[in-house]
Amino acid sequence: MKLKAAVILNLTHQLICRKYFLLLFLFSSLASVAQESTPGPLVICYGSDIYTPGKVPNKRSDYLQTKMVLASTSTIEVTYNGVPSNAQSAIQFAIDIWQSELQSSVPIRINAIWSSLEGNSLATTRPTKIYRGFDGAIPDIWYPVSLAEKISGQDLNGTTESDIEIMINSNKNWYLGTDGNTPKANVDLVSVVLHEIAHGLGFTSSAAITNSQGTLRDEKYLGIYDVLLENDQRVRLSSFADPSSELQVQFTSDKIYLYSPSAVISTGEYPKIFAPSSFIVGSSMAHLDETKYPAGNADALMSPYFGMGESVHSLGTILPAVLDDIGWGDNPSKPTVEIYPNPSDGIFKAGIHMPVTINDVDVAVTDLTGKELIHNTFFIQSPLNEIDLSAYSSGIYLLIVKGAGAKIVKKIVLLK
């Protein structure tokens, strides 16, 4: 996923020093672990019989419609099992969009199956395997195989196995066109396939409830997406006992969010997750909230239901941001510090981006002689929001940030 240039505007109090809070797990287990895999979690996507017109076109749909070639930064290979040829063209259209958005040197292999599914299920998807302990992985964290291969640069699954398995309900009245003009009695196949591929790439959760006990871990370990789940008090769900009745309460609270710094930078708020009062197996915790992101919303692609006549051919803002944060970004391991505005007449805002979250960062401001003016340690629960230099004279100062083994120095220009 191409990382967008970050414009640090109106960052929330929680964002600044918590970028990628995965380093908490990095320092908790420094010992190397052997590579291990297990089957990935299954996600179920449902349709609605209600006519919910809403069209969100892809920003480059004109290029796709005219068959102009988009620059691909990844390769997605599809094996079709029983998929009609006219449906294959709609699936390929969705794949073309993803190929130009993802970056990976390892081919992503999809097994698309056309089969009868029960009830109002539109499709089911799972990463065929999740991996931990590979080169570049955070210890004791599961990654979907396609992301693990992107990070490690290795074909972990082999050339004969698929990375993502998508089963599409052959019983549905699909619209197979690629223009997004979905009739009121049809479900748009392009939209659903775009959505399903996102699950296979990592927008998926292992959250489950059994006998009133919630669990977030798969085979004792967290998935990279589940690490980001928080409640409305900014408490990570991974901090609750697992399994526990407390997790069951969280999963059905309708107050779950993704800690996605990239999404906050782009939208100004944390993405709200679908966590209804009645837990829906394979759907709860693995989608954006339907009420918050309804049909027609720019980020409706990852909501849990697709209505009749609805089409979403855009990845939106939230989905690419979340994928960037779990490891699909151009260089997720590079620490950065961004200052806004710069120059300023006194108040600066700092975006401190680390590859993974840390417990604290050391922040100092000095003048050009090295004299220290401000020095603070900012903890996760008490992060930096702004730097106030209004008491100092106009000039050039240095912001020095230390954390995650990195030292970053940025010039600050104070103009009064």
CSV table of C-alpha atoms in Angstrom, one decimal:
chain,number,residue,atom,x,y,z
A,1,MET,CA,0.0,0.0,0.0
A,2,LYS,CA,1.5,3.4,-1.0
A,3,LEU,CA,2.0,5.5,2.1
A,4,LYS,CA,0.4,8.9,1.7
A,5,ALA,CA,2.3,12.1,2.7
A,6,ALA,CA,1.1,12.8,6.2
A,7,VAL,CA,-0.3,16.2,7.0
A,8,ILE,CA,-0.4,16.6,10.7
A,9,LEU,CA,-3.6,18.5,11.4
A,10,ASN,CA,-5.7,18.3,14.5
A,11,LEU,CA,-4.0,15.2,15.9
A,12,THR,CA,-5.8,13.8,18.9
A,13,HIS,CA,-4.2,13.6,22.3
A,14,GLN,CA,-3.7,9.9,22.0
A,15,LEU,CA,-2.1,9.8,18.6
A,16,ILE,CA,1.2,11.5,18.9
A,17,CYS,CA,3.4,9.1,20.9
A,18,ARG,CA,1.5,5.9,20.3
A,19,LYS,CA,2.1,5.4,16.6
A,20,TYR,CA,2.1,1.7,15.9
A,21,PHE,CA,2.0,0.5,19.5
A,22,LEU,CA,3.3,-2.9,18.5
A,23,LEU,CA,6.8,-2.3,20.0
A,24,LEU,CA,5.2,-3.1,23.4
A,25,PHE,CA,5.1,-6.6,22.1
A,26,LEU,CA,8.6,-6.4,20.5
A,27,PHE,CA,10.2,-5.7,23.8
A,28,SER,CA,8.1,-8.2,25.7
A,29,SER,CA,9.8,-11.1,23.8
A,30,LEU,CA,13.3,-10.6,22.4
A,31,ALA,CA,14.0,-14.3,21.9
A,32,SER,CA,13.8,-15.5,18.4
A,33,VAL,CA,11.0,-17.9,17.6
A,34,ALA,CA,10.7,-20.6,15.0
A,35,GLN,CA,8.5,-19.9,12.0
A,36,GLU,CA,5.0,-21.3,12.6
A,37,SER,CA,1.7,-21.3,10.7
A,38,THR,CA,-1.9,-22.1,11.3
A,39,PRO,CA,-5.1,-21.7,9.3
A,40,GLY,CA,-6.4,-18.2,9.1
A,41,PRO,CA,-9.7,-16.9,10.6
A,42,LEU,CA,-12.8,-17.0,8.4
A,43,VAL,CA,-14.8,-13.8,7.7
A,44,ILE,CA,-18.4,-13.9,6.6
A,45,CYS,CA,-20.0,-11.0,4.6
A,46,TYR,CA,-23.7,-10.6,4.4
A,47,GLY,CA,-26.1,-9.0,2.0
A,48,SER,CA,-29.2,-7.0,2.7
A,49,ASP,CA,-32.5,-7.4,0.8
A,50,ILE,CA,-33.1,-3.6,1.3
A,51,TYR,CA,-32.5,-1.3,-1.7
A,52,THR,CA,-29.7,1.0,-0.4
A,53,PRO,CA,-28.6,3.0,-3.4
A,54,GLY,CA,-25.1,4.5,-2.9
A,55,LYS,CA,-22.4,4.7,-5.5
A,56,VAL,CA,-18.7,5.4,-4.5
A,57,PRO,CA,-16.6,5.3,-7.7
A,58,ASN,CA,-13.0,4.5,-7.9
A,59,LYS,CA,-10.9,7.7,-8.4
A,60,ARG,CA,-9.3,6.1,-11.4
A,61,SER,CA,-12.3,4.3,-12.8
A,62,ASP,CA,-12.1,6.1,-16.1
A,63,TYR,CA,-8.7,4.5,-16.7
A,64,LEU,CA,-10.0,1.1,-15.8
A,65,GLN,CA,-13.2,1.4,-17.9
A,66,THR,CA,-11.1,2.3,-21.0
A,67,LYS,CA,-8.7,-0.6,-20.3
A,68,MET,CA,-5.8,1.8,-19.9
A,69,VAL,CA,-3.0,0.2,-18.0
A,70,LEU,CA,-2.5,1.2,-14.4
A,71,ALA,CA,1.0,1.0,-12.9
A,72,SER,CA,1.0,-2.3,-10.9
A,73,THR,CA,3.2,-2.5,-7.9
A,74,SER,CA,2.1,-6.0,-7.0
A,75,THR,CA,1.0,-9.2,-8.8
A,76,ILE,CA,-2.2,-11.0,-7.9
A,77,GLU,CA,-2.8,-14.3,-9.5
A,78,VAL,CA,-6.3,-15.9,-9.4
A,79,THR,CA,-7.4,-19.5,-9.8
A,80,TYR,CA,-11.1,-19.8,-10.7
A,81,ASN,CA,-13.1,-22.7,-9.5
A,82,GLY,CA,-16.5,-22.8,-11.1
A,83,VAL,CA,-16.6,-19.1,-11.7
A,84,PRO,CA,-18.6,-18.1,-14.8
A,85,SER,CA,-16.5,-16.3,-17.4
A,86,ASN,CA,-18.6,-13.1,-17.2
A,87,ALA,CA,-18.1,-13.0,-13.4
A,88,GLN,CA,-14.4,-13.4,-13.9
A,89,SER,CA,-14.2,-10.1,-15.7
A,90,ALA,CA,-15.8,-8.3,-12.7
A,91,ILE,CA,-13.3,-10.1,-10.3
A,92,GLN,CA,-10.4,-9.1,-12.5
A,93,PHE,CA,-11.6,-5.5,-12.4
A,94,ALA,CA,-11.4,-5.5,-8.6
A,95,ILE,CA,-8.0,-7.2,-8.7
A,96,ASP,CA,-6.7,-4.4,-11.1
A,97,ILE,CA,-7.6,-1.9,-8.5
A,98,TRP,CA,-5.8,-3.8,-5.7
A,99,GLN,CA,-2.7,-4.5,-7.9
A,100,SER,CA,-2.1,-0.8,-8.3
A,101,GLU,CA,-2.5,0.0,-4.6
A,102,LEU,CA,-0.4,-2.8,-3.0
A,103,GLN,CA,3.3,-3.1,-2.9
A,104,SER,CA,4.8,-6.6,-2.6
A,105,SER,CA,7.7,-8.4,-4.4
A,106,VAL,CA,5.9,-11.7,-3.8
A,107,PRO,CA,2.9,-12.7,-5.9
A,108,ILE,CA,-0.4,-12.8,-4.0
A,109,ARG,CA,-2.4,-16.0,-5.0
A,110,ILE,CA,-6.2,-16.0,-4.7
A,111,ASN,CA,-8.5,-19.1,-5.0
A,112,ALA,CA,-11.9,-17.8,-6.1
A,113,ILE,CA,-14.7,-20.4,-5.6
A,114,TRP,CA,-18.2,-20.1,-7.0
A,115,SER,CA,-20.4,-22.1,-4.7
A,116,SER,CA,-23.7,-22.2,-2.9
A,117,LEU,CA,-23.7,-20.6,0.5
A,118,GLU,CA,-26.5,-20.6,3.1
A,119,GLY,CA,-28.8,-17.8,4.0
A,120,ASN,CA,-27.9,-14.2,3.1
A,121,SER,CA,-24.2,-14.8,2.9
A,122,LEU,CA,-22.6,-13.1,0.0
A,123,ALA,CA,-19.1,-14.5,0.4
A,124,THR,CA,-16.7,-15.9,2.9
A,125,THR,CA,-13.0,-15.2,3.0
A,126,ARG,CA,-9.9,-16.3,4.9
A,127,PRO,CA,-6.2,-16.0,4.6
A,128,THR,CA,-5.3,-19.6,4.0
A,129,LYS,CA,-2.6,-19.4,6.7
A,130,ILE,CA,-1.4,-17.0,9.3
A,131,TYR,CA,2.3,-16.9,10.1
A,132,ARG,CA,4.6,-15.9,13.0
A,133,GLY,CA,8.3,-16.0,13.6
A,134,PHE,CA,9.3,-15.1,10.0
A,135,ASP,CA,12.0,-12.6,9.1
A,136,GLY,CA,10.8,-9.1,10.0
A,137,ALA,CA,7.9,-10.3,12.2
A,138,ILE,CA,7.1,-8.9,15.6
A,139,PRO,CA,7.6,-11.9,18.0
A,140,ASP,CA,4.4,-13.7,19.0
A,141,ILE,CA,2.2,-11.9,16.5
A,142,TRP,CA,0.3,-13.6,13.7
A,143,TYR,CA,0.3,-12.2,10.2
A,144,PRO,CA,-1.9,-13.2,7.2
A,145,VAL,CA,0.3,-15.1,4.7
A,146,SER,CA,0.3,-12.4,2.0
A,147,LEU,CA,1.4,-9.8,4.5
A,148,ALA,CA,4.0,-12.1,6.0
A,149,GLU,CA,5.4,-12.7,2.4
A,150,LYS,CA,5.4,-8.9,1.7
A,151,ILE,CA,7.4,-8.2,4.9
A,152,SER,CA,9.8,-11.1,4.6
A,153,GLY,CA,10.2,-10.9,0.9
A,154,GLN,CA,9.8,-14.7,0.7
A,155,ASP,CA,7.2,-17.0,-0.7
A,156,LEU,CA,6.2,-18.7,2.5
A,157,ASN,CA,3.3,-20.7,1.1
A,158,GLY,CA,4.9,-22.1,-2.0
A,159,THR,CA,3.8,-21.6,-5.5
A,160,THR,CA,1.1,-24.3,-5.5
A,161,GLU,CA,-0.9,-23.0,-2.5
A,162,SER,CA,-3.2,-20.0,-2.4
A,163,ASP,CA,-2.8,-17.1,0.1
A,164,ILE,CA,-6.4,-16.0,0.1
A,165,GLU,CA,-9.5,-18.2,-0.4
A,166,ILE,CA,-12.7,-16.4,-1.4
A,167,MET,CA,-16.0,-18.3,-1.7
A,168,ILE,CA,-18.7,-16.4,-3.6
A,169,ASN,CA,-22.4,-17.3,-3.2
A,170,SER,CA,-23.6,-18.6,-6.6
A,171,ASN,CA,-27.2,-18.2,-5.5
A,172,LYS,CA,-27.1,-14.4,-5.5
A,173,ASN,CA,-28.4,-12.1,-8.2
A,174,TRP,CA,-25.1,-10.5,-9.0
A,175,TYR,CA,-24.5,-7.5,-11.1
A,176,LEU,CA,-21.4,-8.3,-13.2
A,177,GLY,CA,-20.8,-4.9,-14.7
A,178,THR,CA,-17.8,-2.8,-13.8
A,179,ASP,CA,-19.4,0.7,-14.1
A,180,GLY,CA,-20.9,0.7,-10.6
A,181,ASN,CA,-24.4,1.3,-11.9
A,182,THR,CA,-25.9,-1.5,-9.9
A,183,PRO,CA,-29.6,-2.2,-10.5
A,184,LYS,CA,-31.9,-2.2,-7.5
A,185,ALA,CA,-32.4,-5.9,-7.6
A,186,ASN,CA,-28.7,-6.8,-7.8
A,187,VAL,CA,-25.6,-7.0,-5.7
A,188,ASP,CA,-22.5,-5.5,-7.1
A,189,LEU,CA,-19.8,-8.2,-7.5
A,190,VAL,CA,-16.9,-5.8,-8.0
A,191,SER,CA,-17.6,-4.2,-4.6
A,192,VAL,CA,-17.9,-7.5,-2.8
A,193,VAL,CA,-14.6,-8.9,-4.3
A,194,LEU,CA,-12.8,-5.6,-3.3
A,195,HIS,CA,-14.1,-6.1,0.2
A,196,GLU,CA,-13.2,-9.8,0.4
A,197,ILE,CA,-9.6,-9.2,-0.8
A,198,ALA,CA,-9.2,-6.7,2.0
A,199,HIS,CA,-10.0,-9.4,4.6
A,200,GLY,CA,-7.5,-11.7,3.0
A,201,LEU,CA,-4.8,-9.1,3.2
A,202,GLY,CA,-5.3,-8.6,6.9
A,203,PHE,CA,-8.5,-6.7,7.7
A,204,THR,CA,-9.7,-9.6,9.8
A,205,SER,CA,-10.1,-10.6,13.4
A,206,SER,CA,-9.9,-13.8,15.5
A,207,ALA,CA,-12.4,-12.4,18.0
A,208,ALA,CA,-14.8,-15.1,19.2
A,209,ILE,CA,-17.3,-15.8,22.0
A,210,THR,CA,-17.8,-19.3,23.5
A,211,ASN,CA,-19.9,-20.0,26.5
A,212,SER,CA,-20.0,-16.2,27.3
A,213,GLN,CA,-16.3,-16.0,27.3
A,214,GLY,CA,-14.6,-13.8,24.7
A,215,THR,CA,-11.2,-14.6,23.2
A,216,LEU,CA,-9.0,-12.6,20.9
A,217,ARG,CA,-6.1,-14.9,20.5
A,218,ASP,CA,-5.5,-17.7,18.0
A,219,GLU,CA,-3.4,-20.5,19.3
A,220,LYS,CA,-2.3,-18.2,22.2
A,221,TYR,CA,-1.1,-15.4,20.0
A,222,LEU,CA,-2.6,-12.1,18.8
A,223,GLY,CA,-3.1,-11.3,15.1
A,224,ILE,CA,-1.6,-8.0,13.8
A,225,TYR,CA,-5.1,-6.5,13.2
A,226,ASP,CA,-6.3,-7.5,16.7
A,227,VAL,CA,-3.4,-5.7,18.3
A,228,LEU,CA,-5.0,-2.4,17.1
A,229,LEU,CA,-8.4,-3.0,18.7
A,230,GLU,CA,-9.3,-0.6,21.6
A,231,ASN,CA,-12.4,0.5,23.4
A,232,ASP,CA,-13.7,4.1,23.7
A,233,GLN,CA,-11.5,4.6,26.8
A,234,ARG,CA,-8.4,3.9,24.6
A,235,VAL,CA,-7.8,0.6,26.5
A,236,ARG,CA,-6.4,-2.1,24.3
A,237,LEU,CA,-8.5,-5.2,24.1
A,238,SER,CA,-5.4,-7.3,24.3
A,239,SER,CA,-5.0,-6.1,27.9
A,240,PHE,CA,-8.1,-8.0,29.1
A,241,ALA,CA,-7.8,-11.6,30.3
A,242,ASP,CA,-8.2,-14.1,27.5
A,243,PRO,CA,-10.6,-15.8,27.5
A,244,SER,CA,-12.8,-13.8,29.8
A,245,SER,CA,-16.4,-12.5,30.3
A,246,GLU,CA,-14.8,-9.0,30.1
A,247,LEU,CA,-13.8,-9.6,26.5
A,248,GLN,CA,-17.3,-10.8,25.7
A,249,VAL,CA,-18.6,-7.5,27.1
A,250,GLN,CA,-16.2,-5.5,25.0
A,251,PHE,CA,-17.0,-7.4,21.8
A,252,THR,CA,-20.7,-6.5,22.2
A,253,SER,CA,-20.3,-3.0,23.5
A,254,ASP,CA,-20.7,-1.0,20.2
A,255,LYS,CA,-17.7,1.0,21.5
A,256,ILE,CA,-14.7,-0.6,19.7
A,257,TYR,CA,-12.2,1.3,17.6
A,258,LEU,CA,-9.0,0.7,15.7
A,259,TYR,CA,-5.9,2.4,16.9
A,260,SER,CA,-4.8,3.5,13.4
A,261,PRO,CA,-2.6,6.6,13.5
A,262,SER,CA,-2.6,6.8,9.7
A,263,ALA,CA,-6.4,6.9,9.7
A,264,VAL,CA,-6.4,9.6,12.4
A,265,ILE,CA,-4.0,11.7,10.3
A,266,SER,CA,-6.3,11.4,7.3
A,267,THR,CA,-9.7,11.6,8.9
A,268,GLY,CA,-9.2,13.2,12.3
A,269,GLU,CA,-10.7,10.2,14.3
A,270,TYR,CA,-10.2,6.6,15.1
A,271,PRO,CA,-12.2,4.2,12.9
A,272,LYS,CA,-15.2,2.7,14.6
A,273,ILE,CA,-15.6,-1.1,14.4
A,274,PHE,CA,-18.7,-3.2,14.0
A,275,ALA,CA,-19.4,-4.5,17.5
A,276,PRO,CA,-23.2,-5.0,17.9
A,277,SER,CA,-24.9,-6.1,21.1
A,278,SER,CA,-25.5,-9.5,19.6
A,279,PHE,CA,-22.2,-11.0,18.5
A,280,ILE,CA,-22.2,-12.1,14.8
A,281,VAL,CA,-19.8,-15.0,14.2
A,282,GLY,CA,-17.4,-14.2,11.4
A,283,SER,CA,-18.6,-10.6,11.1
A,284,SER,CA,-18.4,-8.8,14.4
A,285,MET,CA,-15.0,-7.0,15.1
A,286,ALA,CA,-13.8,-7.6,11.5
A,287,HIS,CA,-15.7,-4.8,9.8
A,288,LEU,CA,-16.2,-1.0,10.1
A,289,ASP,CA,-19.4,0.1,11.8
A,290,GLU,CA,-22.4,0.0,9.5
A,291,THR,CA,-24.1,3.0,11.0
A,292,LYS,CA,-21.0,5.1,11.0
A,293,TYR,CA,-20.1,4.2,7.4
A,294,PRO,CA,-23.4,3.5,5.6
A,295,ALA,CA,-24.1,3.1,1.9
A,296,GLY,CA,-22.7,6.0,-0.1
A,297,ASN,CA,-20.1,6.9,2.6
A,298,ALA,CA,-16.6,7.1,1.2
A,299,ASP,CA,-15.4,4.4,3.6
A,300,ALA,CA,-18.4,2.1,3.2
A,301,LEU,CA,-16.4,-0.7,1.5
A,302,MET,CA,-15.5,-2.4,4.8
A,303,SER,CA,-18.9,-2.1,6.5
A,304,PRO,CA,-20.5,-5.6,7.2
A,305,TYR,CA,-23.5,-5.5,4.8
A,306,PHE,CA,-24.0,-4.8,1.1
A,307,GLY,CA,-27.4,-3.7,0.1
A,308,MET,CA,-29.2,-4.1,-3.2
A,309,GLY,CA,-28.1,-1.5,-5.8
A,310,GLU,CA,-25.1,-0.4,-3.7
A,311,SER,CA,-21.6,-0.1,-5.3
A,312,VAL,CA,-18.3,0.8,-3.7
A,313,HIS,CA,-15.4,0.8,-6.1
A,314,SER,CA,-13.1,2.9,-3.9
A,315,LEU,CA,-10.9,1.6,-1.1
A,316,GLY,CA,-11.7,4.8,0.8
A,317,THR,CA,-9.4,6.4,3.3
A,318,ILE,CA,-9.6,4.2,6.3
A,319,LEU,CA,-8.8,0.8,4.7
A,320,PRO,CA,-5.5,1.9,3.1
A,321,ALA,CA,-4.5,3.6,6.4
A,322,VAL,CA,-5.2,0.5,8.5
A,323,LEU,CA,-3.3,-1.7,6.0
A,324,ASP,CA,-0.4,0.7,6.1
A,325,ASP,CA,-0.4,0.5,9.9
A,326,ILE,CA,-0.3,-3.3,10.0
A,327,GLY,CA,2.7,-3.5,7.6
A,328,TRP,CA,1.6,-2.9,4.1
A,329,GLY,CA,3.2,0.5,4.0
A,330,ASP,CA,6.2,1.4,1.8
A,331,ASN,CA,8.6,1.4,4.7
A,332,PRO,CA,6.8,0.6,8.0
A,333,SER,CA,10.0,0.2,9.9
A,334,LYS,CA,11.3,3.8,9.3
A,335,PRO,CA,10.8,6.2,12.3
A,336,THR,CA,9.8,9.7,11.3
A,337,VAL,CA,8.9,12.9,13.0
A,338,GLU,CA,6.7,15.6,11.4
A,339,ILE,CA,6.2,19.1,12.6
A,340,TYR,CA,3.2,21.3,11.8
A,341,PRO,CA,3.1,24.2,11.3
A,342,ASN,CA,6.8,24.9,10.7
A,343,PRO,CA,7.5,27.9,10.8
A,344,SER,CA,5.2,28.8,13.6
A,345,ASP,CA,4.7,31.8,15.9
A,346,GLY,CA,4.9,29.6,19.0
A,347,ILE,CA,2.8,26.5,19.0
A,348,PHE,CA,4.0,23.4,17.1
A,349,LYS,CA,2.4,20.0,16.7
A,350,ALA,CA,4.6,17.0,16.4
A,351,GLY,CA,3.7,13.7,14.8
A,352,ILE,CA,6.1,11.0,16.1
A,353,HIS,CA,5.9,7.9,13.9
A,354,MET,CA,7.6,4.8,15.0
A,355,PRO,CA,7.5,1.4,13.3
A,356,VAL,CA,5.9,-0.1,16.3
A,357,THR,CA,4.5,1.3,19.6
A,358,ILE,CA,6.8,2.0,22.5
A,359,ASN,CA,6.2,2.7,26.1
A,360,ASP,CA,7.7,6.2,25.9
A,361,VAL,CA,9.7,8.6,23.8
A,362,ASP,CA,12.3,11.1,25.0
A,363,VAL,CA,11.5,14.6,23.6
A,364,ALA,CA,13.8,17.6,23.9
A,365,VAL,CA,14.1,21.1,22.4
A,366,THR,CA,17.4,22.8,22.2
A,367,ASP,CA,18.8,26.0,20.7
A,368,LEU,CA,21.6,25.8,18.1
A,369,THR,CA,24.3,25.9,20.8
A,370,GLY,CA,22.9,22.7,22.4
A,371,LYS,CA,21.3,24.5,25.4
A,372,GLU,CA,18.3,22.4,26.4
A,373,LEU,CA,15.0,24.4,26.7
A,374,ILE,CA,12.4,21.6,27.0
A,375,HIS,CA,12.9,18.0,28.1
A,376,ASN,CA,10.1,15.5,28.7
A,377,THR,CA,9.5,11.8,28.6
A,378,PHE,CA,6.1,11.2,27.0
A,379,PHE,CA,4.3,8.0,28.0
A,380,ILE,CA,1.6,6.2,26.0
A,381,GLN,CA,-1.1,7.3,28.5
A,382,SER,CA,0.3,10.8,28.6
A,383,PRO,CA,1.5,11.6,25.1
A,384,LEU,CA,2.7,14.8,23.6
A,385,ASN,CA,0.1,17.0,22.0
A,386,GLU,CA,2.0,20.2,21.2
A,387,ILE,CA,5.3,22.0,21.8
A,388,ASP,CA,5.0,25.5,23.1
A,389,LEU,CA,7.9,27.8,22.3
A,390,SER,CA,5.9,31.1,22.6
A,391,ALA,CA,8.1,32.2,25.5
A,392,TYR,CA,11.2,32.1,23.4
A,393,SER,CA,12.7,34.5,20.8
A,394,SER,CA,12.4,34.1,17.1
A,395,GLY,CA,15.0,31.8,15.6
A,396,ILE,CA,15.9,28.2,14.7
A,397,TYR,CA,15.6,25.4,17.3
A,398,LEU,CA,16.1,21.7,17.3
A,399,LEU,CA,13.6,19.1,18.2
A,400,ILE,CA,15.3,15.8,19.3
A,401,VAL,CA,13.2,12.6,19.6
A,402,LYS,CA,14.7,9.4,21.0
A,403,GLY,CA,12.8,6.1,21.0
A,404,ALA,CA,12.9,2.6,19.5
A,405,GLY,CA,16.6,2.8,19.2
A,406,ALA,CA,16.4,5.8,16.9
A,407,LYS,CA,17.4,9.5,17.3
A,408,ILE,CA,15.7,12.0,15.1
A,409,VAL,CA,16.6,15.7,14.9
A,410,LYS,CA,14.3,18.2,13.3
A,411,LYS,CA,14.7,22.0,12.8
A,412,ILE,CA,12.0,24.2,14.2
A,413,VAL,CA,11.6,27.7,12.9
A,414,LEU,CA,10.1,30.2,15.3
A,415,LEU,CA,8.8,33.4,13.7
A,416,LYS,CA,7.1,36.1,15.8
